[in-house]
PDB file of C-alpha atoms in Angstrom:
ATOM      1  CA  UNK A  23     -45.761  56.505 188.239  1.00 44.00           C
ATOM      2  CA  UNK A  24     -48.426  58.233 186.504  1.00 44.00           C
ATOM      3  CA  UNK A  25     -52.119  56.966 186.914  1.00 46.00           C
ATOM      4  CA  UNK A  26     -53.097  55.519 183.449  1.00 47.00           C
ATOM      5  CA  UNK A  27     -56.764  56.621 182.855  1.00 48.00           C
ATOM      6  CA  UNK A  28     -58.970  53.466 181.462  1.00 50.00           C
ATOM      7  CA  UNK A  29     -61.666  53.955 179.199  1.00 55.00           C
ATOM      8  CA  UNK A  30     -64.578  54.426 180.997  1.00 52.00           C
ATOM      9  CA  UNK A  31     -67.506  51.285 180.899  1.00 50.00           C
ATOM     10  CA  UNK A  32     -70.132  54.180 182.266  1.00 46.00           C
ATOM     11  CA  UNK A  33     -71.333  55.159 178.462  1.00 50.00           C
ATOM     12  CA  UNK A  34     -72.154  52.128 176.488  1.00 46.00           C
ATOM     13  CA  UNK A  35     -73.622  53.873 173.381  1.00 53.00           C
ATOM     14  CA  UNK A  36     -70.815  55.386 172.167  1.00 52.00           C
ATOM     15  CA  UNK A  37     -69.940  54.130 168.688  1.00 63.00           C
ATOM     16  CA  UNK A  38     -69.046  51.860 166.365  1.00 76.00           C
ATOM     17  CA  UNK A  39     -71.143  48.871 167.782  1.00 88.00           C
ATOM     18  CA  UNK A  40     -69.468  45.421 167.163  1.00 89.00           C
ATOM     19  CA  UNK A  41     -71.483  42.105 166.511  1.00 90.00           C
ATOM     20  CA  UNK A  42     -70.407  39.108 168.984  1.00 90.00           C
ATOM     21  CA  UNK A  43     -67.661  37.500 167.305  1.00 92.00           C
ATOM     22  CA  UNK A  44     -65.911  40.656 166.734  1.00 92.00           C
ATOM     23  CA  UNK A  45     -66.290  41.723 170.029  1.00 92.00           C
ATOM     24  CA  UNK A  46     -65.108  38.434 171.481  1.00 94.00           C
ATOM     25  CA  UNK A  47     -61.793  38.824 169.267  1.00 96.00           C
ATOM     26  CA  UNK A  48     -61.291  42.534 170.372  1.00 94.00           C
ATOM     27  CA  UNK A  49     -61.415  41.524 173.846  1.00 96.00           C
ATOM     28  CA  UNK A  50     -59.583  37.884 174.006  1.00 96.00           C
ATOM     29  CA  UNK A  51     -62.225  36.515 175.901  1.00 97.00           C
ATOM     30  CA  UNK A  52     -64.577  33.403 175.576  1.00 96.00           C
ATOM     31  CA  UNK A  53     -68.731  33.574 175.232  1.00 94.00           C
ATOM     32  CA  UNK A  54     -68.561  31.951 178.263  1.00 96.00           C
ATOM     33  CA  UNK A  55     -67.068  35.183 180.479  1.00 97.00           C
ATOM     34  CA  UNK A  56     -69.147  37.415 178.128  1.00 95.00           C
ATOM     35  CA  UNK A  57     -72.318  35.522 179.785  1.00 93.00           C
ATOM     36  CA  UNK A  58     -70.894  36.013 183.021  1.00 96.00           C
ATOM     37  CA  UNK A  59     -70.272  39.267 182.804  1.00 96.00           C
ATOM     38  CA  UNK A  60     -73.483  39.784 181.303  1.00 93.00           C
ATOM     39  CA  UNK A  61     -75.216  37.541 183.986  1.00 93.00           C
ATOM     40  CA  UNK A  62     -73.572  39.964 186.692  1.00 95.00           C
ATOM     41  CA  UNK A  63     -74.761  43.012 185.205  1.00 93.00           C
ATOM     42  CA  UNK A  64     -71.195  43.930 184.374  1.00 95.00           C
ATOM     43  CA  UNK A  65     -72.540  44.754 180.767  1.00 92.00           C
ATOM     44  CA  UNK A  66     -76.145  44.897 179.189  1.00 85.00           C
ATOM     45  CA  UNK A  67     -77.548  41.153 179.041  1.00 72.00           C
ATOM     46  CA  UNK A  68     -79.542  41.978 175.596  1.00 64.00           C
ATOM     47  CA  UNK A  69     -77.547  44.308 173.483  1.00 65.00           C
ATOM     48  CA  UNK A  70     -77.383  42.617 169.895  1.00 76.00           C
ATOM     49  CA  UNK A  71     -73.928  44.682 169.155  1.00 87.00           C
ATOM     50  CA  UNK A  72     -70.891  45.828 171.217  1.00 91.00           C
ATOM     51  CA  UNK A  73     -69.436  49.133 172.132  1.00 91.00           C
ATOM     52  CA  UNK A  74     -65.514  50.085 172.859  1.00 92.00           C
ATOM     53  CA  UNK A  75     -66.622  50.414 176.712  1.00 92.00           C
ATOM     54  CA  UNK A  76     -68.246  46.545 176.047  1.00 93.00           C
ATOM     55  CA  UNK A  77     -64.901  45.643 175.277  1.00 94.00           C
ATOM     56  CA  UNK A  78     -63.346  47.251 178.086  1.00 96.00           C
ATOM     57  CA  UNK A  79     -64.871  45.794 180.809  1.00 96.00           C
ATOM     58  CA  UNK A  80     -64.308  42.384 179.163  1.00 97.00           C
ATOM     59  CA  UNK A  81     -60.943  42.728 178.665  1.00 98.00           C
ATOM     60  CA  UNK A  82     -61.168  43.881 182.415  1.00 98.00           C
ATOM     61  CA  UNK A  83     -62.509  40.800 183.266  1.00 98.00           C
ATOM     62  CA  UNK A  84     -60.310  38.675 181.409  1.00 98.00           C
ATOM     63  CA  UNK A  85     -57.230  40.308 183.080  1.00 98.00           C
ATOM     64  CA  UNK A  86     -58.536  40.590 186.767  1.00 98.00           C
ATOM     65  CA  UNK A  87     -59.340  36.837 186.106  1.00 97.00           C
ATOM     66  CA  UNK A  88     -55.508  36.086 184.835  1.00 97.00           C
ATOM     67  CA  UNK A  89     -54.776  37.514 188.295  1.00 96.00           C
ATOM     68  CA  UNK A  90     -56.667  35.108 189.857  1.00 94.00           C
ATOM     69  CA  UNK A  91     -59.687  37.569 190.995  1.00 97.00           C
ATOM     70  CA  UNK A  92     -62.444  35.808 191.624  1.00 96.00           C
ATOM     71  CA  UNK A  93     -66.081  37.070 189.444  1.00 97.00           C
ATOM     72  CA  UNK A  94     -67.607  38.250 193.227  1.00 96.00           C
ATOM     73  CA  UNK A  95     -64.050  40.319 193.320  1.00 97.00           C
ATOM     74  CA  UNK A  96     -63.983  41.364 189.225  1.00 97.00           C
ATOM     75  CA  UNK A  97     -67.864  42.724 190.124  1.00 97.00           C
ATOM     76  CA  UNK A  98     -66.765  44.589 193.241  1.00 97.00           C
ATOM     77  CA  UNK A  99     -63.401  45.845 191.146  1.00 98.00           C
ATOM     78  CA  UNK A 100     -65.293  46.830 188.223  1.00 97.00           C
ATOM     79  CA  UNK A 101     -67.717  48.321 190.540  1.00 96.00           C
ATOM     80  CA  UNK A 102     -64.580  50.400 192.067  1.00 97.00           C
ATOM     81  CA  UNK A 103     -63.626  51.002 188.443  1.00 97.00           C
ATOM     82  CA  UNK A 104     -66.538  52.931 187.172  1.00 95.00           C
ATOM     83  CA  UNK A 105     -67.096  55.112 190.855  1.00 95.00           C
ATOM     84  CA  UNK A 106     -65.016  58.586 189.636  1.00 93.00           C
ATOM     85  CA  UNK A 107     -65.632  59.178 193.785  1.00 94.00           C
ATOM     86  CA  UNK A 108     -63.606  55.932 194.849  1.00 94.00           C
ATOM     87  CA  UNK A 109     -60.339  55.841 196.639  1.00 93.00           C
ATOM     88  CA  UNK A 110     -57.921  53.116 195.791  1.00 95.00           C
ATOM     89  CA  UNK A 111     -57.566  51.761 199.343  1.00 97.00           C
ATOM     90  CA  UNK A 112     -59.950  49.354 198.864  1.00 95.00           C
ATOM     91  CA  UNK A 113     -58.588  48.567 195.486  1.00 96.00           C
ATOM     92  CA  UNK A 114     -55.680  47.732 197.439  1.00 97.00           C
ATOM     93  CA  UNK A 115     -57.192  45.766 200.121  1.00 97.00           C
ATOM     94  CA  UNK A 116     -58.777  43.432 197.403  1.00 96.00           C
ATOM     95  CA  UNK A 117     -55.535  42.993 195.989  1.00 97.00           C
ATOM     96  CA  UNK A 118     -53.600  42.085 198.570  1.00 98.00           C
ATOM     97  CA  UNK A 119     -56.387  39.954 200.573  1.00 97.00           C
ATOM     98  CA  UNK A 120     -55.974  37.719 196.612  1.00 97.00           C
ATOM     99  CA  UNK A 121     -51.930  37.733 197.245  1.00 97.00           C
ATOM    100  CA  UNK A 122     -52.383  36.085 200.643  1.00 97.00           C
ATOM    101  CA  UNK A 123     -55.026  33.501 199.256  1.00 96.00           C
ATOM    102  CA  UNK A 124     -52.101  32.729 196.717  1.00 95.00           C
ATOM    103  CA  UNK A 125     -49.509  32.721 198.909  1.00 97.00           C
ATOM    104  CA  UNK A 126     -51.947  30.143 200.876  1.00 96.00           C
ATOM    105  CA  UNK A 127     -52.260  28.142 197.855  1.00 96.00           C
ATOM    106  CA  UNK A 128     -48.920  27.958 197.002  1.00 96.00           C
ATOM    107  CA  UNK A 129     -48.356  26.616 200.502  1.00 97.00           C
ATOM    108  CA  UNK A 130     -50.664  23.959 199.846  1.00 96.00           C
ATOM    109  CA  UNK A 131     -49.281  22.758 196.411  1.00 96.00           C
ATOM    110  CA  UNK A 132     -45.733  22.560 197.764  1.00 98.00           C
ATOM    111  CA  UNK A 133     -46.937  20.561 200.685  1.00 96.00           C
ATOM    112  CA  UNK A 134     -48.870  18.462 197.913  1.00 94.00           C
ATOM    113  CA  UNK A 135     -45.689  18.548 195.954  1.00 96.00           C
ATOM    114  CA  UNK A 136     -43.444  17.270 198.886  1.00 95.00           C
ATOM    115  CA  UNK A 137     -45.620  14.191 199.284  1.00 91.00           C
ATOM    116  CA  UNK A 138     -45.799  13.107 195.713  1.00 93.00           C
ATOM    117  CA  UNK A 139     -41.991  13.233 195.751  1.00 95.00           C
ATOM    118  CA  UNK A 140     -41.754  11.039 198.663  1.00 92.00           C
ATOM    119  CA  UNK A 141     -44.359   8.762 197.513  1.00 91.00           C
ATOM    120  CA  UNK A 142     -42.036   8.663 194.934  1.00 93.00           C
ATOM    121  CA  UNK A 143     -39.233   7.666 196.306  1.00 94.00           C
ATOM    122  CA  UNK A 144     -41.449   4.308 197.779  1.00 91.00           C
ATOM    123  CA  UNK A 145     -41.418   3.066 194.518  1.00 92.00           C
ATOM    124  CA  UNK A 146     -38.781   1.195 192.940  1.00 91.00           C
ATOM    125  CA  UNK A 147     -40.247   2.140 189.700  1.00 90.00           C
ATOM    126  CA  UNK A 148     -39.611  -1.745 188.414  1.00 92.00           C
ATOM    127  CA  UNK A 149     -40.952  -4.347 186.192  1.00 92.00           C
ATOM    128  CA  UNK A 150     -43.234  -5.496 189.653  1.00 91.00           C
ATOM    129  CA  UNK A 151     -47.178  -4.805 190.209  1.00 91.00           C
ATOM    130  CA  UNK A 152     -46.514  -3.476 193.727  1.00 90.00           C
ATOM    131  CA  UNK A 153     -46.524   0.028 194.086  1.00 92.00           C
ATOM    132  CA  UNK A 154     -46.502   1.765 197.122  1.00 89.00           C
ATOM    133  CA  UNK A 155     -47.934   4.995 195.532  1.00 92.00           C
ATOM    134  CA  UNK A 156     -51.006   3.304 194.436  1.00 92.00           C
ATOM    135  CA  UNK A 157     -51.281   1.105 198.051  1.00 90.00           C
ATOM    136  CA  UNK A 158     -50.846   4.619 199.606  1.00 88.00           C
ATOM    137  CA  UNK A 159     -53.542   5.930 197.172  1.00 89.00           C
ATOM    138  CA  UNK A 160     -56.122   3.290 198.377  1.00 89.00           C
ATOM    139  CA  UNK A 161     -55.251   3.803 201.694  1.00 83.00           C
ATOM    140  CA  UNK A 162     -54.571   6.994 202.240  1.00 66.00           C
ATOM    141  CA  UNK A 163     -53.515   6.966 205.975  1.00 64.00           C
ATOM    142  CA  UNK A 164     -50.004   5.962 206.088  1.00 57.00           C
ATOM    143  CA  UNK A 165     -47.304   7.685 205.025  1.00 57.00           C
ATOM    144  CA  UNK A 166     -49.069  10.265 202.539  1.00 57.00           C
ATOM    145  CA  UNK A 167     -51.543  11.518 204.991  1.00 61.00           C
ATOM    146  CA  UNK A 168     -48.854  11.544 207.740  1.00 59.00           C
ATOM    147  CA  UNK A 169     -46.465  13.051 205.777  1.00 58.00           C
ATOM    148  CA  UNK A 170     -49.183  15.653 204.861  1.00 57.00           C
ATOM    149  CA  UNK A 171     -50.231  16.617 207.993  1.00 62.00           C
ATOM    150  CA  UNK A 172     -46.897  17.239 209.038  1.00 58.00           C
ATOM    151  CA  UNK A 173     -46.365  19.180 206.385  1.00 58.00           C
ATOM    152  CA  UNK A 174     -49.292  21.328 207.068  1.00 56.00           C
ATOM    153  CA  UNK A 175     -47.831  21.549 210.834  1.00 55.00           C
ATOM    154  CA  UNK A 176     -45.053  23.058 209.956  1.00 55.00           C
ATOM    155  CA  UNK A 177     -46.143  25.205 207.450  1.00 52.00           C
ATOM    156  CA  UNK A 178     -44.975  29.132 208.303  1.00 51.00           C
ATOM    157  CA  UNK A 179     -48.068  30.749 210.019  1.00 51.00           C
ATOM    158  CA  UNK A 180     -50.759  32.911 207.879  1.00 46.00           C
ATOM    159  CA  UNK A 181     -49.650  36.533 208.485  1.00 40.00           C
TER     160      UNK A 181
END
């Protein structure tokens, strides 16, 4: 595969200069991100109009975030981004250290998931008050916090 070269965030005078909204549109991302990215020094906190290389590292953002990158990780990344001297193992090492946090959290919601469906099956779901979801909801140390623990037992190891 051939390395796609991204436009580079280094020179952010390079024209045509875009107010707010339209640099919000070109990059699909909200004022919110924009301040954060601006808070981080990702781009220039006071510029009154937006370059190409604005845009860039905005749609950066709003991609690394899709991918679940944390802003400490986008700022490191974007960091990585704009050193021509970098080498890509640490790229790497980022990347895969946010697969095994989502491969942890994925654990987590099917163990979540497991005990919802058995909660489930408690309930007959009838014209009645009782409900053993909600008396397990209350309570929360019968069955759904055994049945979560054990989950969590036997959960595969972290590699």
């Amino acid at each position: 595969m051939t390395p796609r070269t991204l436009p580079s965030p280094v020179h952010a005078d390079t024209a045509p200069r875009f107010d707010l909204e339209a640099a919000l549109a070109r990059a699909g991302v909200s004022q919110r991100l924009l301040r954060q990215c601006e808070a981080r020094g990702l781009i220039a906190a006071t510029e009154p109009r937006y370059t190409h290389a604005h845009v860039a590292v905005l749609r950066f953002a709003r991609r690394a975030l899709a991918l679940g990158f944390a802003m400490d990780e986008i700022e490191r990344l974007v960091a990585l981004w704009r050193d021509e001297e970098r080498t890509s193992a640490e790229v790497k090492r980022l990347t895969l250290c946010r697969a095994e946090a989502l491969d942890s959290r994925i654990e987590e919601l099917q163990a979540t998931k497991r005990v919802l469906e058995r909660l489930a099956e408690l309930c007959l779901g009838d014209h009645r008050p009782a409900c053993p979801i909600l008396d397990e909801l209350v309570e929360l140390r019968g069955f759904a916090a055994t049945a979560s623990a054990a989950d969590s037992r036997s959960a595969p190891a972290s590699r």
